Short mmCIF file of C-alpha atoms in Angstrom, two decimals:
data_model
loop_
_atom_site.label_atom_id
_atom_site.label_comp_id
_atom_site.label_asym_id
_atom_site.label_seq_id
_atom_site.Cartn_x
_atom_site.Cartn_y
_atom_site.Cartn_z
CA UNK H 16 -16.80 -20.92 18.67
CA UNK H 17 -13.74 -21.98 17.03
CA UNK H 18 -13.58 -19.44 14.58
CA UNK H 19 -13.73 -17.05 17.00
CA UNK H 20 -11.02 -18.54 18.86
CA UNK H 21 -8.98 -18.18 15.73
CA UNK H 22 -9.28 -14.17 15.80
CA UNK H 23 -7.95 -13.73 19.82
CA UNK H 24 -4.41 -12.65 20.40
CA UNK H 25 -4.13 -15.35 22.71
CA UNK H 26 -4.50 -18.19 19.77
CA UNK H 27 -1.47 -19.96 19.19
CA UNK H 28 -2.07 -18.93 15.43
CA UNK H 29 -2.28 -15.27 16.00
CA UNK H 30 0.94 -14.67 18.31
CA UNK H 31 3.27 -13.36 15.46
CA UNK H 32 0.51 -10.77 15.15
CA UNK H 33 0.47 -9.85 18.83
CA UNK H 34 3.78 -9.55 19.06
CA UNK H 35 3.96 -7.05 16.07
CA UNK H 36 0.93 -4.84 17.44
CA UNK H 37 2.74 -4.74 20.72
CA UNK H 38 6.00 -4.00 19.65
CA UNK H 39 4.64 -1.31 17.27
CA UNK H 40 2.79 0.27 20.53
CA UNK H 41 5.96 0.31 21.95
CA UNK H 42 7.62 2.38 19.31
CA UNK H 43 4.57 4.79 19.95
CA UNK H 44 6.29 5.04 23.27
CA UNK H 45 9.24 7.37 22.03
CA UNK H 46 9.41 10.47 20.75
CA UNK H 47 8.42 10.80 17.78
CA UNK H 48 12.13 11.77 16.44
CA UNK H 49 13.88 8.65 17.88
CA UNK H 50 10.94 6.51 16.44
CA UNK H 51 11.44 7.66 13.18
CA UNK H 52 15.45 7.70 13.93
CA UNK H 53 15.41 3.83 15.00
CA UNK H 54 12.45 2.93 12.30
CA UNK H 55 14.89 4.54 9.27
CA UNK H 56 18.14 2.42 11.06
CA UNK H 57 16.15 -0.68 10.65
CA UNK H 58 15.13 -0.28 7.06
CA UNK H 59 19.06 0.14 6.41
CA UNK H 60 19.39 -3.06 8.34
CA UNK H 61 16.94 -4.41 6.15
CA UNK H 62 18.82 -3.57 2.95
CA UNK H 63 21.54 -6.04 3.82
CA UNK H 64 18.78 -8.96 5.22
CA UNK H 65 16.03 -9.23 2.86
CA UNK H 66 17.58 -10.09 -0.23
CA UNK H 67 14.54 -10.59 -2.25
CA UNK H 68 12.84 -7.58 -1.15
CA UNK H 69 15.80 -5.57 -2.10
CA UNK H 70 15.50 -7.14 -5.45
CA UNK H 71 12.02 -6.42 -6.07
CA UNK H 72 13.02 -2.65 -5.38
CA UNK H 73 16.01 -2.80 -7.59
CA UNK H 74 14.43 -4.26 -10.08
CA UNK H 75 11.57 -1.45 -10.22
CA UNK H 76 13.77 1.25 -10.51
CA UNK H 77 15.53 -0.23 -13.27
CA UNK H 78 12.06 -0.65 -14.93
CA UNK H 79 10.65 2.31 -14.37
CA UNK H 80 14.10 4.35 -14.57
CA UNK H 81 16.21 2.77 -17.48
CA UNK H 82 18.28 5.80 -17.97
CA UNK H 83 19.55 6.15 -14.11
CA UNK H 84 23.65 5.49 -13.99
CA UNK H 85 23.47 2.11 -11.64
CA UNK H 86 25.71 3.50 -8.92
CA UNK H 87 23.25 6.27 -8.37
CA UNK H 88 19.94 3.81 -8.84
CA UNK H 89 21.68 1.54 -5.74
CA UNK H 90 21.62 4.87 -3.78
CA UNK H 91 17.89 4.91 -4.28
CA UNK H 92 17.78 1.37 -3.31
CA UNK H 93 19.34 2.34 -0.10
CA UNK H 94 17.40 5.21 0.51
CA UNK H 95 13.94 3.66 0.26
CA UNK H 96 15.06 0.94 2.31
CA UNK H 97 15.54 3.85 4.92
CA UNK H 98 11.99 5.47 4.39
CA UNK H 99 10.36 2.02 4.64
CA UNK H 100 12.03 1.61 7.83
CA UNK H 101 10.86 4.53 8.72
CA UNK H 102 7.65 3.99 7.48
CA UNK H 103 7.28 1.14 10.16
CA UNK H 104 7.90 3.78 12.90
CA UNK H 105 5.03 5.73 11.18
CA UNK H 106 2.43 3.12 11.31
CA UNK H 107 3.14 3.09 14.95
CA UNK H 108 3.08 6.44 15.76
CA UNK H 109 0.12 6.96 13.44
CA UNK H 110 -1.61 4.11 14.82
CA UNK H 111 -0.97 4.11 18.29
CA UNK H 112 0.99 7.58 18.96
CA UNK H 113 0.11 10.05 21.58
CA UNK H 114 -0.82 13.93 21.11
CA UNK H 115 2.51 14.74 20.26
CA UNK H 116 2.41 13.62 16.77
CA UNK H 117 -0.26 15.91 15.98
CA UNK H 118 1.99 18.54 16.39
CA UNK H 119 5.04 17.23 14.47
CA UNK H 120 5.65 19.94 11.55
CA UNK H 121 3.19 19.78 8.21
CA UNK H 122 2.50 21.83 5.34
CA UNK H 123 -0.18 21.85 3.48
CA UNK H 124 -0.38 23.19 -0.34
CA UNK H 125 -4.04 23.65 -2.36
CA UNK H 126 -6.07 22.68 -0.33
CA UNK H 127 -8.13 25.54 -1.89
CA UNK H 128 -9.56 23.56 -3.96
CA UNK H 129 -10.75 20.52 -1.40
CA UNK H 130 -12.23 23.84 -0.06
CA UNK H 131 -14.29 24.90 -3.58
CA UNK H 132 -15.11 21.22 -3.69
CA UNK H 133 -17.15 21.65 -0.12
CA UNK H 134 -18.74 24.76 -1.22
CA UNK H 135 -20.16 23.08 -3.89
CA UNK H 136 -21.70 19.98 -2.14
CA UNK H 137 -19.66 18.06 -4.41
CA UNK H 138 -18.93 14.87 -2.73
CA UNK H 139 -15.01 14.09 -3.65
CA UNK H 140 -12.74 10.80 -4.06
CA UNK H 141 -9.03 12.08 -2.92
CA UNK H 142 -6.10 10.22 -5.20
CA UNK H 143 -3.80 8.96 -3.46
CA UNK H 144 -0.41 6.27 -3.69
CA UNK H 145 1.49 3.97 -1.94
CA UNK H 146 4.00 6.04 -0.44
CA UNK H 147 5.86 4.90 2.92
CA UNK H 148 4.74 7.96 5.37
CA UNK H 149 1.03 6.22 4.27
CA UNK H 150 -0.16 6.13 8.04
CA UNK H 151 0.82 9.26 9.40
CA UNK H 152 -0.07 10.77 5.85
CA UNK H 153 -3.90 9.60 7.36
CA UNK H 154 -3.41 10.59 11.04
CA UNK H 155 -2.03 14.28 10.31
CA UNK H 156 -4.68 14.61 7.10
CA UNK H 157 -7.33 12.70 8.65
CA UNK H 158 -7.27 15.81 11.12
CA UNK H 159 -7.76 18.24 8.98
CA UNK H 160 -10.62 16.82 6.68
CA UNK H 161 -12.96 14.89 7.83
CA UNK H 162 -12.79 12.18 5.24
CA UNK H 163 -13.23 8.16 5.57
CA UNK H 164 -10.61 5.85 3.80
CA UNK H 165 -11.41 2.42 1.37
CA UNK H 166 -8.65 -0.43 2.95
CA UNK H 167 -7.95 -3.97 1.80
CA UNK H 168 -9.30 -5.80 5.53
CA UNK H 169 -6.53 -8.52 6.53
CA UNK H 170 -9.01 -11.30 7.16
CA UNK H 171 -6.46 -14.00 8.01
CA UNK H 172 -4.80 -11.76 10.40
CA UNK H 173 -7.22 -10.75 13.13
CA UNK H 174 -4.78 -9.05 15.09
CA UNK H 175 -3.01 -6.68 13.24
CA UNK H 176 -7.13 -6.12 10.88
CA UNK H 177 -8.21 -4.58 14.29
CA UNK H 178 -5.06 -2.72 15.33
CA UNK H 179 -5.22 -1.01 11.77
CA UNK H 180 -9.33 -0.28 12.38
CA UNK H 181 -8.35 1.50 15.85
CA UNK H 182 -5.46 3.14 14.51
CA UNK H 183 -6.91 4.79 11.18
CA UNK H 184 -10.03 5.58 13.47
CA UNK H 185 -8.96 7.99 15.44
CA UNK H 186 -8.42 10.86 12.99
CA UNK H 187 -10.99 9.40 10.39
CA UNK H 188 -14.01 9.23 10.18
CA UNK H 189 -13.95 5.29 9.45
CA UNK H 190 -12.66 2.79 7.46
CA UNK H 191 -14.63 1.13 4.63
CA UNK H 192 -13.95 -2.22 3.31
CA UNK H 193 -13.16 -1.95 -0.84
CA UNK H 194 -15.95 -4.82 -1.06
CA UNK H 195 -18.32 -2.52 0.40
CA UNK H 196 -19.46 -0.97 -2.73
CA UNK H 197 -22.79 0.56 -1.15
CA UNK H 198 -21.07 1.82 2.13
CA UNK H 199 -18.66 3.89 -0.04
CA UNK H 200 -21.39 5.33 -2.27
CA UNK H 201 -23.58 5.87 0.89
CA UNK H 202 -20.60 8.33 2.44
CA UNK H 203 -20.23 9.92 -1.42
CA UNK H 204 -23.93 10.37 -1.78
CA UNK H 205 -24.09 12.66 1.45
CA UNK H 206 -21.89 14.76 -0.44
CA UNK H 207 -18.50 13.22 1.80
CA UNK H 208 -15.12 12.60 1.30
CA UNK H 209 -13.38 9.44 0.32
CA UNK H 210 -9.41 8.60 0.89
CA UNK H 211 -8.45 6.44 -2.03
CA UNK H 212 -5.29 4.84 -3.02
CA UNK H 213 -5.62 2.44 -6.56
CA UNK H 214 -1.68 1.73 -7.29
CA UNK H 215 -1.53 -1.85 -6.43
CA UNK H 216 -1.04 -4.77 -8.84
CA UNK H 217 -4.49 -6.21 -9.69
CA UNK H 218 -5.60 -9.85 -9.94
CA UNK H 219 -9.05 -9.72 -10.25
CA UNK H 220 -11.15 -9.15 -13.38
CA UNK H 221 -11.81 -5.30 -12.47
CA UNK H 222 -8.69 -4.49 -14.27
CA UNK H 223 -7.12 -3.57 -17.29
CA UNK H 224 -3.80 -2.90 -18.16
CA UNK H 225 -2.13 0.44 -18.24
CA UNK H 226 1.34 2.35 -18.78
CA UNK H 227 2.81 3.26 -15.72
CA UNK H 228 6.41 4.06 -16.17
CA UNK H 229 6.69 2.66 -19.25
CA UNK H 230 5.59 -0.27 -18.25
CA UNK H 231 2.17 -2.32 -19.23
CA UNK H 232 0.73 -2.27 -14.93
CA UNK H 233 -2.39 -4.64 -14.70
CA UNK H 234 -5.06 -1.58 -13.13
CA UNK H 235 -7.91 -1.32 -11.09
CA UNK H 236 -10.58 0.33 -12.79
CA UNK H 237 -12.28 0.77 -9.36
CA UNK H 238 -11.57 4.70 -9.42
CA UNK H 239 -13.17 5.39 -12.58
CA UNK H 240 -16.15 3.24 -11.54
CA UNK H 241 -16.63 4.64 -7.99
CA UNK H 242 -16.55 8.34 -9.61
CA UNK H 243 -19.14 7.79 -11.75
CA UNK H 244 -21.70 5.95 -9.53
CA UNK H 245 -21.31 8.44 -6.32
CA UNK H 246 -20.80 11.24 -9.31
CA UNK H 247 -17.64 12.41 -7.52
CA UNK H 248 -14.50 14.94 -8.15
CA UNK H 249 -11.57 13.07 -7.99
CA UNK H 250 -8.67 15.15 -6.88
CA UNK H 251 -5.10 13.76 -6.34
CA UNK H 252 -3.71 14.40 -2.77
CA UNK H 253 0.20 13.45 -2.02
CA UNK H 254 2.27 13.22 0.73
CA UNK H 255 5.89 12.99 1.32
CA UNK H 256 8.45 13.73 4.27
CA UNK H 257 10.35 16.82 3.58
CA UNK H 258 13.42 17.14 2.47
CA UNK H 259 14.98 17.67 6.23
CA UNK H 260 13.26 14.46 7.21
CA UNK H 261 11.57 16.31 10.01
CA UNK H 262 8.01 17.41 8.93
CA UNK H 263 5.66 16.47 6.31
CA UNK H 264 4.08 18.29 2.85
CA UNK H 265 0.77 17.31 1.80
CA UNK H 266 -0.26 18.65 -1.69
CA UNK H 267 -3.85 18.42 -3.29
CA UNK H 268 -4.02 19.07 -6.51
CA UNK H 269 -7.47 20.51 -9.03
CA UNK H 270 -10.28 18.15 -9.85
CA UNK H 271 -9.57 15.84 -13.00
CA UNK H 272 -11.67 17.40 -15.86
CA UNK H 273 -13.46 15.25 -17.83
CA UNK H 274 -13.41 12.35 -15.28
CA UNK H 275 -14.92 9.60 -15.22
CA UNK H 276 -14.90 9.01 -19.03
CA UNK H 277 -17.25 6.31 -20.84
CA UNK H 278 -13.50 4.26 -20.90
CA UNK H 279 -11.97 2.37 -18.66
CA UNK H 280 -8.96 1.45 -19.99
CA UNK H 281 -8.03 5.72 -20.87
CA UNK H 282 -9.14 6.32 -17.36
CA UNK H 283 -7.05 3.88 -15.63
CA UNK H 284 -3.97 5.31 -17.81
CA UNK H 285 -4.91 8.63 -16.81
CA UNK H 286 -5.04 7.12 -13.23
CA UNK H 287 -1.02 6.06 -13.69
CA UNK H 288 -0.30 9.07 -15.12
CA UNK H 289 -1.21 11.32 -12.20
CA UNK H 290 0.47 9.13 -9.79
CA UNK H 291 3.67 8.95 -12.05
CA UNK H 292 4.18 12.48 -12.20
CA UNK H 293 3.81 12.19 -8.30
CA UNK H 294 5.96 9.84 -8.03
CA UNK H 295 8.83 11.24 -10.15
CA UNK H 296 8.55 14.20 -7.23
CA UNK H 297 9.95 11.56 -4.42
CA UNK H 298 10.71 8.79 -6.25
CA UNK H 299 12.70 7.57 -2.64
CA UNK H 300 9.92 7.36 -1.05
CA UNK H 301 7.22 5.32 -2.93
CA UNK H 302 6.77 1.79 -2.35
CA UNK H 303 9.09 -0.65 -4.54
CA UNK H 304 9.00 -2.97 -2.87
CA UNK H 305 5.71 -3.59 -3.81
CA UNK H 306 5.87 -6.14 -7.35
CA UNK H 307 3.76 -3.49 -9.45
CA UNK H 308 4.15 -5.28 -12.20
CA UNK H 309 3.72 -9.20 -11.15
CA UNK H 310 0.35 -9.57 -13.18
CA UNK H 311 1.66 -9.02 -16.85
CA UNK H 312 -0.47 -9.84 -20.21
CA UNK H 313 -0.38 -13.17 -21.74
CA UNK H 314 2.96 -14.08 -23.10
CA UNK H 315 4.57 -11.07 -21.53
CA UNK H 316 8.12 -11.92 -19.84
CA UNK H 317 8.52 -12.23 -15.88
CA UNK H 318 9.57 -8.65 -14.99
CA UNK H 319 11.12 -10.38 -12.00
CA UNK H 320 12.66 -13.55 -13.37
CA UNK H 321 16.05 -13.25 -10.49
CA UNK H 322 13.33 -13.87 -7.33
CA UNK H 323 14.43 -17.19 -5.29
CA UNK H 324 10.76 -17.46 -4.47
CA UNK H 325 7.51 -16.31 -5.44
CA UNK H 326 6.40 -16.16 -2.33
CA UNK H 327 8.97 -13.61 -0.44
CA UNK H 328 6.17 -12.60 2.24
CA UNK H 329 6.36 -15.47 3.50
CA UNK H 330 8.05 -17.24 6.64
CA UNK H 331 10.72 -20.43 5.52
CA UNK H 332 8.40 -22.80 7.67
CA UNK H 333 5.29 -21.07 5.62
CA UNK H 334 7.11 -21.52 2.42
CA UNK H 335 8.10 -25.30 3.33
CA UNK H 336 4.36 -26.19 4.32
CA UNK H 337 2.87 -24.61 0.88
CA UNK H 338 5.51 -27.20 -0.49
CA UNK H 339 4.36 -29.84 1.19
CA UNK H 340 0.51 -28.72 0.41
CA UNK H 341 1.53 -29.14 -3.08
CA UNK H 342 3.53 -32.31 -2.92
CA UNK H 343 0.76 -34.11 -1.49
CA UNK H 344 -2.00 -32.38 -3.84
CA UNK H 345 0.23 -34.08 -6.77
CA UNK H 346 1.03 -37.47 -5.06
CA UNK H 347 -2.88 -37.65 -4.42
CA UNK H 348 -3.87 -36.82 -8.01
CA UNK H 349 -1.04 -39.42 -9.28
CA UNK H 350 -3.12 -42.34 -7.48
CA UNK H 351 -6.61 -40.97 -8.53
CA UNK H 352 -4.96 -41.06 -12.52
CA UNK H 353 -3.69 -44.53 -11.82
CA UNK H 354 -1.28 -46.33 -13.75
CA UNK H 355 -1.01 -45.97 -17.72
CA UNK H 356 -2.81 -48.66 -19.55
CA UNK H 357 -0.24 -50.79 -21.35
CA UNK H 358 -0.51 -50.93 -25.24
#
């Protein structure tokens, strides 16, 4: 009973989350052009407030584009502060938006071969990235293919886990956990269509490490793996607003040949490669401030070594109470050692 206390709105614990979901649905409210006006002003706003995120994306770009004069790299900074501001406004529209942003401007290139992929009964794994029109990439695509989507669930934020579950589910077909190995293959095995994006920085041992940029990027090799069980065609599909900010282009490109291979490793580099190249087409608009490259091989430097904290998600009075976790998980293991024994 308490646990399912925990996951209402109206728990004490949950409020931050109910005021985001309402606030969101209240963007959703205006037109879809002074959403996306006010989202992009906040995301400038946000240039100037969150320090540490601004360092994360400034120190990507300097990663992942050495050569770029810095005046012209802090542009970039500035500018993808704007699309993820924007992109907030996009979650709510695509989330909780009315009819009207089905009919904001799209264009849609190759989907010829999504089309030859159908024909054939060959069920098919769409590539995909991190890029900050995300959520109304899925409403306005979700449309036109039918097509279910893998998602990381937010289990310790009940709230917001079901907002995102009604939101993606009214253009797709559903959402599948990317635990739920055997619901995925169930929807490939009836020859369907799977919405998958892998460019996240991976912790767990399903991953290997792979160039992306330059750059050694610890990989999932979940792509590779869910290819070759639900014998899928894995075809990279991109979005990106267009370049007069009011429309979108989607853009799906042929099958991989010769994927899945019998290695990981190649195909998770092959993996990075496709989403490079579609990165270097809007590189504004991918998400930096995302730490790609936080998991790094033994002995490797800290790619971030200027962060304040390691945790910049989080709250100051979330910060201060891990702190205090820890202080008394050390002052508790100090009595259970004891005193050294004198010699």
């Amino acid at each position: 009973m308490t646990s399912q206390r925990r996951e209402q709105a109206w728990h004490p614990a949950n409020w931050g989350q109910a005021l985001a979901t309402a606030l969101l649905w209240l963007l959703a409210r205006l037109p879809w052009r002074w959403a996306i006006r006010l989202g992009t002003g906040l995301g400038h706003l946000l240039y100037y407030l969150a320090r540490d995120r601004r360092y994360v994306v400034r120190r990507n770009l300097e990663l992942c584009f050495p050569d770029l004069d810095p005046e012209e790299r802090e542009r970039w900074v500035r500018a993808n502060f704007g699309y993820t501001g924007r992109g907030v406004a996009e979650v709510a529209l695509g989330w909780f938006g009315g009819p009207a942003v089905d009919r904001v401007p799209c264009r849609f290139h190759g989907m010829e071969h999504l089309k030859a992929a159908h024909e054939a009964g060959d069920p098919v794994i769409l590539l995909s990235g991190h890029f900050s029109c995300i959520e109304m990439a899925g409403r306005l695509f979700g449309a036109q293919v039918p097509m279910a989507a893998i998602y990381k669930p937010m289990d310790k934020k009940p709230v917001l886990e079901r907002a995102l579950r009604y939101g993606r589910e009214r253009k797709l077909e559903r959402v599948i956990s990317k635990d739920d190995i055997r619901g995925i293959l169930r929807k490939l095995k009836k020859g369907g269509t799977i919405w998958y994006a892998g460019d996240q920085n991976m912790r767990r041992t399903e991953q290997v490490f792979a160039p992306f940029f330059g750059m050694q990027a610890s990989t999932t090799t979940g792509l590779s793996r869910l290819a070759h069980m639900g014998r899928a065609r894995v075809l990279p599909m991109f979005y990106y607003v267009n370049d007069a900010g009011d429309g979108y282009e989607f853009v799906v490109g042929p099958p991989l040949e010769d994927y899945p291979s019998e290695d990981r490793a190649r195909d998770a580099a092959r993996m990075n490669a496709v989403l490079e190249d579609a990165v270097r087409h809007a590189p504004q608009q991918y998400f930096w401030a995302h730490r790609r490259f936080k998991t790094q091989p033994e002995d490797a430097p800290d790619p971030y070594p200027g962060l304040r904290t390691k945790h910049i998600g989080r709250m100051p009075w979330q910060n201060n109470k891990k702190k205090k976790a820890l202080k008394k998980k050390r002052k508790k293991a100090a009595r259970e050692q004891g005193p050294d024994d004198a010699s």
